[in-house]
CSV table of C-alpha atoms and ligand atoms in Angstrom, one decimal:
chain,number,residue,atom,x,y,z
A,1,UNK,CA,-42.9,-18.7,60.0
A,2,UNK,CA,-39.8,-19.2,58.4
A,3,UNK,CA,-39.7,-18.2,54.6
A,4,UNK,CA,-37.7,-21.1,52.9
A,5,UNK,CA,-34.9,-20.5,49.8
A,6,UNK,CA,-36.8,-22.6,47.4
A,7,UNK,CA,-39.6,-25.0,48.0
A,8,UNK,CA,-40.2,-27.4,45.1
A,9,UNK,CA,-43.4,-27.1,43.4
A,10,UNK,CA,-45.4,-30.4,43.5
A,11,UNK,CA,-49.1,-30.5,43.7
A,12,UNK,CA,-51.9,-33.3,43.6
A,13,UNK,CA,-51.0,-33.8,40.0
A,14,UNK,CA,-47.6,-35.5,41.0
A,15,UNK,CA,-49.1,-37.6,43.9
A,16,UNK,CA,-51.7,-39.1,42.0
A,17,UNK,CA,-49.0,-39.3,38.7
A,18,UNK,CA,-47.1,-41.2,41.6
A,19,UNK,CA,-49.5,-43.6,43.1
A,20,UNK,CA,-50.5,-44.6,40.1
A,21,UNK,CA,-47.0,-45.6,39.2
A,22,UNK,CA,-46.8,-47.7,42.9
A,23,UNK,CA,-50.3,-49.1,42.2
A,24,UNK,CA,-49.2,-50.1,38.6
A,25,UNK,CA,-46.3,-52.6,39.5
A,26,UNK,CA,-44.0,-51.5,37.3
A,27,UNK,CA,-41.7,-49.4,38.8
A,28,UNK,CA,-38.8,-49.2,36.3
A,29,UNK,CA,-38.4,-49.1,32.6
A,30,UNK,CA,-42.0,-48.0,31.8
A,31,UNK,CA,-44.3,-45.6,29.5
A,32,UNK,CA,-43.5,-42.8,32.3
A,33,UNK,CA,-40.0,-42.3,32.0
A,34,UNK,CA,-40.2,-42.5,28.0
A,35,UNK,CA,-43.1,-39.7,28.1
A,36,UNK,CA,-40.8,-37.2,30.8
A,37,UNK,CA,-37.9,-37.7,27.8
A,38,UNK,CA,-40.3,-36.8,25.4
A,39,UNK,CA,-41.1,-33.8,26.9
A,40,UNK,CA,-37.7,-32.6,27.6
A,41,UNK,CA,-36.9,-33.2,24.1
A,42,UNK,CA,-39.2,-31.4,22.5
A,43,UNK,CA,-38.6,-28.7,25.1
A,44,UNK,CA,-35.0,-27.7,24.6
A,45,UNK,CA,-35.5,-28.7,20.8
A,46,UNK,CA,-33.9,-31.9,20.9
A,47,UNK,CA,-33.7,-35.2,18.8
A,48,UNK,CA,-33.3,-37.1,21.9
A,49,UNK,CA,-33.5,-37.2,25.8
A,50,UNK,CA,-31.7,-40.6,27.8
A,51,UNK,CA,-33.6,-39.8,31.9
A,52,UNK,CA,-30.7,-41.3,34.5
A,53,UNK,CA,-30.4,-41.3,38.0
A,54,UNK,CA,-29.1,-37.3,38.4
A,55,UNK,CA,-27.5,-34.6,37.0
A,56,UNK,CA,-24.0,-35.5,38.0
A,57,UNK,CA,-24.6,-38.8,36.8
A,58,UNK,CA,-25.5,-37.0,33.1
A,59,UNK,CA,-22.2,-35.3,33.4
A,60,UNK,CA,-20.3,-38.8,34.4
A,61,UNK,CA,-22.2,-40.3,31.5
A,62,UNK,CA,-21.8,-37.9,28.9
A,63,UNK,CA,-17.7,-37.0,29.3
A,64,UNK,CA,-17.4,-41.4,28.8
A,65,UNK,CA,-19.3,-40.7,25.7
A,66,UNK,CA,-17.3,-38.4,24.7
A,67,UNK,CA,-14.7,-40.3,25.3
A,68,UNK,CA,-13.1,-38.1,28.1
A,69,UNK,CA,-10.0,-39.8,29.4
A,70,UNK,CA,-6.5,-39.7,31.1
A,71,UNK,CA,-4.8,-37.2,29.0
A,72,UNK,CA,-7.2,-35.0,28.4
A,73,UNK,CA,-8.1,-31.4,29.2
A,74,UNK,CA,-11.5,-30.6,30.2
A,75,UNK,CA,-12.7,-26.5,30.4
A,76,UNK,CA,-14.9,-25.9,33.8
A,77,UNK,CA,-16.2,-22.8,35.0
A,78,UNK,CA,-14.6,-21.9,38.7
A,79,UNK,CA,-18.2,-20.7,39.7
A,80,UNK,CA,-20.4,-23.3,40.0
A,81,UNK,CA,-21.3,-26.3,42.1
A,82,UNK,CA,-18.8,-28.9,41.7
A,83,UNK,CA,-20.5,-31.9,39.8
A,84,UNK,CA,-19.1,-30.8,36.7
A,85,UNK,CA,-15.2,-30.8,37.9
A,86,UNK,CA,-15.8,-33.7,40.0
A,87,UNK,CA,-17.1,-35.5,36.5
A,88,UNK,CA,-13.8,-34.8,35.2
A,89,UNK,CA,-11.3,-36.0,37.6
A,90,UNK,CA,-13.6,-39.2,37.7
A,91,UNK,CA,-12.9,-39.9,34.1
A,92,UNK,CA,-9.2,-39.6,34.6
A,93,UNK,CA,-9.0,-36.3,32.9
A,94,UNK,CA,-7.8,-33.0,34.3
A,95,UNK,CA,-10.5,-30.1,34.8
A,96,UNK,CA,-9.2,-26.6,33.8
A,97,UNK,CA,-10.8,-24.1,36.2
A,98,UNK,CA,-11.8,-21.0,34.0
A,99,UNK,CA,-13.3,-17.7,35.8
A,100,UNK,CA,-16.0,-16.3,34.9
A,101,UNK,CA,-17.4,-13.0,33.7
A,102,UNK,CA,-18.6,-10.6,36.9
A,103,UNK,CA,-21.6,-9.1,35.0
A,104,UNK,CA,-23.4,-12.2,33.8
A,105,UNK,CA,-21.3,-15.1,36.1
A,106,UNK,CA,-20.9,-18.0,33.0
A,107,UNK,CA,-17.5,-18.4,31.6
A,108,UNK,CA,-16.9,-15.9,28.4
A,109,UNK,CA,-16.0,-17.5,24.9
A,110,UNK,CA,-12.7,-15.6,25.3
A,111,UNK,CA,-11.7,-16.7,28.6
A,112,UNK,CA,-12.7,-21.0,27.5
A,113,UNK,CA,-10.7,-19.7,24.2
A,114,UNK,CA,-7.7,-18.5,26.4
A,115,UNK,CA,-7.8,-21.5,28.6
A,116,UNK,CA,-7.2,-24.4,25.4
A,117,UNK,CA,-4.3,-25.9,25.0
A,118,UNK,CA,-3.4,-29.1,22.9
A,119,UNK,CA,-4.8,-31.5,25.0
A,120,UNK,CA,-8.3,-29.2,25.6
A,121,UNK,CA,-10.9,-31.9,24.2
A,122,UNK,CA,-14.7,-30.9,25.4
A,123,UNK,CA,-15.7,-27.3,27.3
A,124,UNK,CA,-18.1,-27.6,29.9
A,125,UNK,CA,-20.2,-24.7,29.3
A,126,UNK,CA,-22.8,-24.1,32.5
A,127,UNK,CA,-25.7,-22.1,32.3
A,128,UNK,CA,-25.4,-21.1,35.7
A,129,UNK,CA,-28.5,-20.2,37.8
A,130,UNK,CA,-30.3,-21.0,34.9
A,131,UNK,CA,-28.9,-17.6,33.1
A,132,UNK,CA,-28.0,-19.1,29.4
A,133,UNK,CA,-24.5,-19.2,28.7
A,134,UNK,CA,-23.4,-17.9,25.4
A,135,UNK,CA,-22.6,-21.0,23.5
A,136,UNK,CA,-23.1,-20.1,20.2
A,137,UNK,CA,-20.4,-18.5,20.6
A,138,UNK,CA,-18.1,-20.8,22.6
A,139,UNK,CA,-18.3,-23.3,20.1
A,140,UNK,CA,-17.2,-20.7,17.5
A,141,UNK,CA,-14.2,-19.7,19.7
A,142,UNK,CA,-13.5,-23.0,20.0
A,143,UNK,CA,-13.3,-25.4,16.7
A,144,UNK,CA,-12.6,-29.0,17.6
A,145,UNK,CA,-13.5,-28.4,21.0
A,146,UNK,CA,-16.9,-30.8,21.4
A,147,UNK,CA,-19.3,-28.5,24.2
A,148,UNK,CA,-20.9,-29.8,26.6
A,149,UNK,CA,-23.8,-27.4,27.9
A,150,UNK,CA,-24.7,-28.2,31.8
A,151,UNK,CA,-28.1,-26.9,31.5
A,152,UNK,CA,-28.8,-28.4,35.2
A,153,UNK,CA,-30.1,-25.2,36.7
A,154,UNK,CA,-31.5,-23.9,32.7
A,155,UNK,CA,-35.0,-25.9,31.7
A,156,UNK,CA,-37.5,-23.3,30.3
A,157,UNK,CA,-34.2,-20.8,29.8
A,158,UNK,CA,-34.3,-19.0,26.7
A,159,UNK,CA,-31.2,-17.8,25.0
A,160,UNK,CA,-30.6,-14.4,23.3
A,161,UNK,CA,-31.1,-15.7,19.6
A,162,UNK,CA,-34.8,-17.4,21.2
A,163,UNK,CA,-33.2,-20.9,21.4
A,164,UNK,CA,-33.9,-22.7,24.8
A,165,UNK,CA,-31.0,-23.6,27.1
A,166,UNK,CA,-30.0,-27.1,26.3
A,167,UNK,CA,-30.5,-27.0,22.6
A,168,UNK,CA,-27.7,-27.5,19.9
A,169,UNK,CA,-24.9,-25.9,19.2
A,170,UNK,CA,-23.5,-27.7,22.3
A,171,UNK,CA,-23.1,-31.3,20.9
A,172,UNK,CA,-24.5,-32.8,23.9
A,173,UNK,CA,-26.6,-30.9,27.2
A,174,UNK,CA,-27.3,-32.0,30.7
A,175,UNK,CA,-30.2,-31.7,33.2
A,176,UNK,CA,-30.4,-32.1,36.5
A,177,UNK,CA,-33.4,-32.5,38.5
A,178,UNK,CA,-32.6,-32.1,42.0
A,179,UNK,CA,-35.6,-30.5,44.4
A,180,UNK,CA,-33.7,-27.1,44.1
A,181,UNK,CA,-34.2,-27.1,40.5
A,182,UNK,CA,-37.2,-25.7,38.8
A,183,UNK,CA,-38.2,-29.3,37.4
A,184,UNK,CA,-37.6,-31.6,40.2
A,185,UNK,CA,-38.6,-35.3,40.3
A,186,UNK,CA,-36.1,-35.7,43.7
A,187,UNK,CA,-33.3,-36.9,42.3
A,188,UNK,CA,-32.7,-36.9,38.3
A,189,UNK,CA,-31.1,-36.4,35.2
A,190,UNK,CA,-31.3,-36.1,31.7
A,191,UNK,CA,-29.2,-35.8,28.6
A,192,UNK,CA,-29.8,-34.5,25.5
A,193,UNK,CA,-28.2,-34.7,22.1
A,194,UNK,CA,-29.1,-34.4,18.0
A,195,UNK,CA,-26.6,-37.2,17.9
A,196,UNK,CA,-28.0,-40.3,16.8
A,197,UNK,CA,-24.6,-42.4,18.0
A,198,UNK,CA,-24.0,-40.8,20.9
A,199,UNK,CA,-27.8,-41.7,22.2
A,200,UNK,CA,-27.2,-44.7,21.5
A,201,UNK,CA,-24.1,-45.3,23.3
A,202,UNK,CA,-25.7,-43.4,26.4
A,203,UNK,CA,-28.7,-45.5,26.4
A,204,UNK,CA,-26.6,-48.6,26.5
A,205,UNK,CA,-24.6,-46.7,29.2
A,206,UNK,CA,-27.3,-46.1,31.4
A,207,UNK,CA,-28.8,-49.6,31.8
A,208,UNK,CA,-25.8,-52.1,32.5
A,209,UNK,CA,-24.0,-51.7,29.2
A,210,UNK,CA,-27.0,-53.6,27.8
A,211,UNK,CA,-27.2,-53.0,24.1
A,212,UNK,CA,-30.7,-54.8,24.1
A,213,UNK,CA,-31.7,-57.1,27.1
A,214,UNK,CA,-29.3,-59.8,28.2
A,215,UNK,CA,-26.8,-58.5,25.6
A,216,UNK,CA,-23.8,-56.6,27.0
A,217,UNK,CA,-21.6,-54.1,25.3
A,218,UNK,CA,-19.8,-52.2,28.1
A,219,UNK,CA,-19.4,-53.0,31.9
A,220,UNK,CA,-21.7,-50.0,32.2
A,221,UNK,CA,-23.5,-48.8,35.8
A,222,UNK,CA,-27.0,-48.8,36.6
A,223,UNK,CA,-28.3,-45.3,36.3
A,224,UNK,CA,-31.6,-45.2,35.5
A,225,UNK,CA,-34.4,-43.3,36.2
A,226,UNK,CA,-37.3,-44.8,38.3
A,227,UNK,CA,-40.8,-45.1,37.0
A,228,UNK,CA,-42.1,-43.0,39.9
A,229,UNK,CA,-39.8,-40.2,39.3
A,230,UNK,CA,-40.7,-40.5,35.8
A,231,UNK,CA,-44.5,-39.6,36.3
A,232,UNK,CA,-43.4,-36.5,38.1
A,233,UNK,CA,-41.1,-35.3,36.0
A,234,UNK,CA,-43.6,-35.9,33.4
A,235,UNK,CA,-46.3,-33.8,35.6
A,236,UNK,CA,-43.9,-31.0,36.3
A,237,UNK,CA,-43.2,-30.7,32.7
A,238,UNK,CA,-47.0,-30.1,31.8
A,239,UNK,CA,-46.8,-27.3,34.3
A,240,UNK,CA,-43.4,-25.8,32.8
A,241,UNK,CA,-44.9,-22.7,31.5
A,242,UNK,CA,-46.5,-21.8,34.2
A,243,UNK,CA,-43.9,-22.3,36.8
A,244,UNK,CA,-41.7,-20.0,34.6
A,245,UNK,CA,-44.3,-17.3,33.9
A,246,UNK,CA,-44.8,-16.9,38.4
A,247,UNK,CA,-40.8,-17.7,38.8
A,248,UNK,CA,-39.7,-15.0,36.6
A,249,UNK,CA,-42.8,-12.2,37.8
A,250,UNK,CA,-41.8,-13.1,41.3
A,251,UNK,CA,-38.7,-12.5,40.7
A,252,UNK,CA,-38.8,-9.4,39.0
A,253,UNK,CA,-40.9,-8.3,42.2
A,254,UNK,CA,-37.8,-9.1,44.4
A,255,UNK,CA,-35.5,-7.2,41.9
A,256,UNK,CA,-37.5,-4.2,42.0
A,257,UNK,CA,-37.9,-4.4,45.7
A,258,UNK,CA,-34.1,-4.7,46.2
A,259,UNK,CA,-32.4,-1.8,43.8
A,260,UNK,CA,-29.3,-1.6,46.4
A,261,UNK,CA,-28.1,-5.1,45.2
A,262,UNK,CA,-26.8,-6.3,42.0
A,263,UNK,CA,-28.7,-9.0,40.1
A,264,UNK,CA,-27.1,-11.6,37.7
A,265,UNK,CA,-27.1,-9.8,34.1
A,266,UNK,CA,-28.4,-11.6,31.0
A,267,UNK,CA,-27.1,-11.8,27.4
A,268,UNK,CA,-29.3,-9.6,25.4
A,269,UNK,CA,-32.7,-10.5,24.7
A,270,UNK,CA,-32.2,-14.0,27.1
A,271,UNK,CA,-34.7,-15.0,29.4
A,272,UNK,CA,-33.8,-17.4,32.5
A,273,UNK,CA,-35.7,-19.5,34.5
A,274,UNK,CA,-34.3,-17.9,37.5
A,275,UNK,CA,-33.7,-21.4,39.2
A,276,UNK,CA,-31.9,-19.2,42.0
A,277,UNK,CA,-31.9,-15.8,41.9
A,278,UNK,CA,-28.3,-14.7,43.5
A,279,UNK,CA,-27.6,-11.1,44.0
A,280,UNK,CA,-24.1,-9.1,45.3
A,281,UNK,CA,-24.5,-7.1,48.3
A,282,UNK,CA,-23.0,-3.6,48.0
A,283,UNK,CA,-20.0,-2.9,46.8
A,284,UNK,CA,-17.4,-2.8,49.3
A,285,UNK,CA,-19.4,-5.7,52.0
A,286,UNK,CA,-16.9,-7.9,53.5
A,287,UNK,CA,-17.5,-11.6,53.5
A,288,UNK,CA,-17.6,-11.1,57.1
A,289,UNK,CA,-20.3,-9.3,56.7
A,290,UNK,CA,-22.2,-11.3,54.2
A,291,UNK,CA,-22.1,-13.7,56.8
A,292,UNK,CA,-23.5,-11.8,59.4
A,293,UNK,CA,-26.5,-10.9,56.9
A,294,UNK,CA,-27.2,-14.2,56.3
A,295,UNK,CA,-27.6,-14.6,60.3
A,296,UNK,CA,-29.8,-11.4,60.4
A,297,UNK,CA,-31.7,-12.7,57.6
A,298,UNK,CA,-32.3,-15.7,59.7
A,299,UNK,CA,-33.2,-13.6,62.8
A,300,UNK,CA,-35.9,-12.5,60.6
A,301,UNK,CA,-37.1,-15.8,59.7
A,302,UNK,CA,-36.0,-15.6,56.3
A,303,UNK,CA,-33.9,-18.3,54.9
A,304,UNK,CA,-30.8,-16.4,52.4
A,305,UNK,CA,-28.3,-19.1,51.5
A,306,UNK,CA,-24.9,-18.3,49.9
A,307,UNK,CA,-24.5,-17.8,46.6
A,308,UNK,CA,-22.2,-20.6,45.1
A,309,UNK,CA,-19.0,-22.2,44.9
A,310,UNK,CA,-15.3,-21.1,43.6
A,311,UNK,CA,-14.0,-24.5,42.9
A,312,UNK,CA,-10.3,-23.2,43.0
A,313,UNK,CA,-11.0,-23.3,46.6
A,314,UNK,CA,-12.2,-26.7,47.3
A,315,UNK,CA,-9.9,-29.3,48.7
A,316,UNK,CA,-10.4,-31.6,46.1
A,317,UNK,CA,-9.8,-29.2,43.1
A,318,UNK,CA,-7.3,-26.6,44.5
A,319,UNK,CA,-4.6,-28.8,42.8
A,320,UNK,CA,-6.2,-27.8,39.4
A,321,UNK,CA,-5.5,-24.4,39.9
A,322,UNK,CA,-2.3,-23.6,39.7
A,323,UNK,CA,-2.5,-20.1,39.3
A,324,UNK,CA,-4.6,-20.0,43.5
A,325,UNK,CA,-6.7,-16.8,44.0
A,326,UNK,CA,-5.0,-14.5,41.4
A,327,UNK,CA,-6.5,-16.0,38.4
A,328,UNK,CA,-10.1,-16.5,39.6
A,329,UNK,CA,-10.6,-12.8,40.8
A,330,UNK,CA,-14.4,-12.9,39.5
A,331,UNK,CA,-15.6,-16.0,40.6
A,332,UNK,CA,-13.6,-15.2,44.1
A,333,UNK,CA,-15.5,-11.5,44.4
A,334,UNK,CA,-18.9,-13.1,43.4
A,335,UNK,CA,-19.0,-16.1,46.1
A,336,UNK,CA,-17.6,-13.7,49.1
A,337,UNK,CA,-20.4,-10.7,47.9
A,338,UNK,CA,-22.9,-13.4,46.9
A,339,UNK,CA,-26.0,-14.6,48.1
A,340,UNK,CA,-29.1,-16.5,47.2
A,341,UNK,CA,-33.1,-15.0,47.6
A,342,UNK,CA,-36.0,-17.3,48.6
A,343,UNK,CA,-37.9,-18.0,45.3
A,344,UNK,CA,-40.4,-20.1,44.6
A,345,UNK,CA,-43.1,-20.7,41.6
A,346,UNK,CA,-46.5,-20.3,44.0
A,347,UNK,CA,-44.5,-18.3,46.4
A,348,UNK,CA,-47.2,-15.3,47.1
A,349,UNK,CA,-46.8,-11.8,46.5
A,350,UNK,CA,-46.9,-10.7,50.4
A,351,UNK,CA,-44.1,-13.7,50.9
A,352,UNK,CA,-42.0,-12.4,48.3
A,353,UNK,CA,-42.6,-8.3,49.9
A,354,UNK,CA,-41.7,-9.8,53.4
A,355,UNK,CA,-38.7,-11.4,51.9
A,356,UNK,CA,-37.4,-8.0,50.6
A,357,UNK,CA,-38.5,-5.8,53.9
A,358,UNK,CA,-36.8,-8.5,55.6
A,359,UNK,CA,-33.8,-8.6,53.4
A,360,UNK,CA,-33.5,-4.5,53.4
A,361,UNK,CA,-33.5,-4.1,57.3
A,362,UNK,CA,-31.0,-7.0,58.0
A,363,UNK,CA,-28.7,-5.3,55.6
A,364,UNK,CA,-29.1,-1.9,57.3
A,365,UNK,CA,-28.1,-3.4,60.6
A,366,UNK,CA,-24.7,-4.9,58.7
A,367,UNK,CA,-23.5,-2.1,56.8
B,1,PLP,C1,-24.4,-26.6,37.4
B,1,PLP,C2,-24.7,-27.9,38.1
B,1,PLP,N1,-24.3,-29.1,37.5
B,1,PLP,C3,-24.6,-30.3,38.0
B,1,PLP,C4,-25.3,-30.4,39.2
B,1,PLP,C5,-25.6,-31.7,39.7
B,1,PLP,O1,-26.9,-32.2,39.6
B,1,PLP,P1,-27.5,-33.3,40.7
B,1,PLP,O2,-27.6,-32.6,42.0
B,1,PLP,O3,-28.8,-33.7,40.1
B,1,PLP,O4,-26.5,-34.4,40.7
B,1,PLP,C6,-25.8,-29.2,39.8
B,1,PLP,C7,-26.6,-29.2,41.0
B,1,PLP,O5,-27.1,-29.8,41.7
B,1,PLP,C8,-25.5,-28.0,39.2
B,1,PLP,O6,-25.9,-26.8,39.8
């Protein structure tokens, strides 16, 4: 049977969390949502939590509040899917692709710092396959920069100092959960902020541009959350800590297994969620040949996906950066080397040991 890349973790829990939501009648706006923002708060240490539709949405949402417009700069990491560049072009604003470091594959404090210019107004710092970014320290390489922390991939992350991904110093952090992520409710979002004002101005940005019902401050969008995905948000968040203690011992099974690849490195003392573990095969593999392992992967029913994007590359971004290939050599060598492991939370230990065996013989036939 085929072993998948990720297979979200939802139990009875979240179908009876569900039903009872369908059986309840009220479907949107209820106790459920406001109880799955509750817990995300308190988990990445936050004053508040706005739930919307998903994590792209967040990003859409939080740049307006930030008051990203034409004119203005916006720092993006070149590595990454492309929600967060996207976000920017859609606010009228310019992205500026950044590469990113080749050991722990987030954009370096000295690379955003190289990057500003006058018109730089908000850094997009991602915490990219959950692996916290470092942005204590972007924020102090960047005074009057407000951060943005796209912690879409990071919930349960813990950063080097022990703060968990999402928390301040970034002014405002998003969350996405899509089924790929290690919270999912299907599709969803969530922002997170110590702000008072800019919660505010979110929550009226999410529902219609309703300040209070009937009363309209903004020609905002609909993006709320649903009540259903709500309750299983809420369900999956009880379960956080144990997700993340079978994620990360799975994954350190894999590791082991695997020592002729190269694993994403963390910031001292930081511990990811390992929403996807992506490794680099050997030194010297053509992307050619990455291909062709994915293929042999497959002939050995197991399911290795690529690992990620280099935005400079994409059609719709390419524009942003001027500079083409030669100023994005990291994030170019990681997504032609790079690939992405099956992982899972109740994956099982002879799953994870066919995965490897599976993984080691199709790269002997490539190499
Ligand atoms: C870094 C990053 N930002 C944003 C998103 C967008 O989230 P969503 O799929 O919920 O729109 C994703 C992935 O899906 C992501 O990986």
């Amino acid at each position: 049977m085929l072993i998948r890349l990720a297979v979200p973790g939802l139990g009875d829990a979240e179908v009876s969390a569900a039903s009872a939501v369908l059986r309840s009648g009220m479907l949107v706006q209820g106790a459920e949502v406001a109880r799955f923002e509750a817990l995300v708060a308190a988990r990445t240490g936050r004053k508040h939590a706005i739930a919307v539709a998903n994590g792209t949405t967040a990003l859409e949402l939080g740049l307006a509040a930030l008051g990203v417009g034409p004119g203005d700069e916006v720092l993006v990491p070149d590595l990454t899917w492309p929600s967060p560049a996207h976000a920017v072009v859609r606010a009228g604003a310019t992205p500026v692709l950044v590469d990113v470091d080749l050991r722990e594959w987030n954009t370096t404090p000295a690379a955003f710092a190289a990057a500003r210019t006058a018109r730089t107004k908000v850094a997009i710092a991602i915490d990219q396959f959950g692996m916290p970014s470092r942005v204590a320290e972007v924020a102090a390489a960047l005074p009057g920069v407000a951060v943005l922390e796209d912690a879409a991939c990071a919930i349960g992350s813990v950063r080097g100092d022990g703060t968990p991904a999402g928390s301040a110093p970034s002014l405002l952090a998003t969350l996405s959960f899509h089924p790929r992520k290690v919270v999912t409710t299907g599709e969803g979002g969530m922002l997170v902020t110590d702000d008072d004002a800019l919660a505010d101005a979110l929550r009226i940005a999410r529902n219609h541009g309703q300040r209070t019902p009937g009363e309209f401050a903004s020609a905002g969008p609909n993006a709320r959350l649903s009540e259903v995905a709500g309750a299983i948000g809420r369900v999956q968040m009880e379960r956080l800590d144990g997700m993340l203690t079978a994620r990360r011992a799975l994954a350190q099974r894999l590791r082991a297994a695997l020592p002729m690849l190269t694993f994403q490195a963390s910031p001292a003392h930081a511990d990811s969620n390992v929403q996807t573990l992506g490794a680099l095969l050997p030194e010297g593999t053509t992307t050619a040949q990455r291909d062709a392992f994915l293929v042999a992967c497959r002939a050995r029913e197991v399911e290795v996906g690529k690992l990620s994007y280099a935005l400079h590359r994409l059609p719709p971004l390419a524009q942003y950066a001027p500079t083409g290939e030669a100023g994005y050599p990291h994030s170019s060598a990681l997504v032609d080397r790079g690939v992405a492991l099956p992982l899972w939370h109740d994956m099982d230990d002879a799953t994870a040991d066919r995965a490897a065996d599976a993984v080691r013989s199709a790269l002997s036939e490539i190499v």
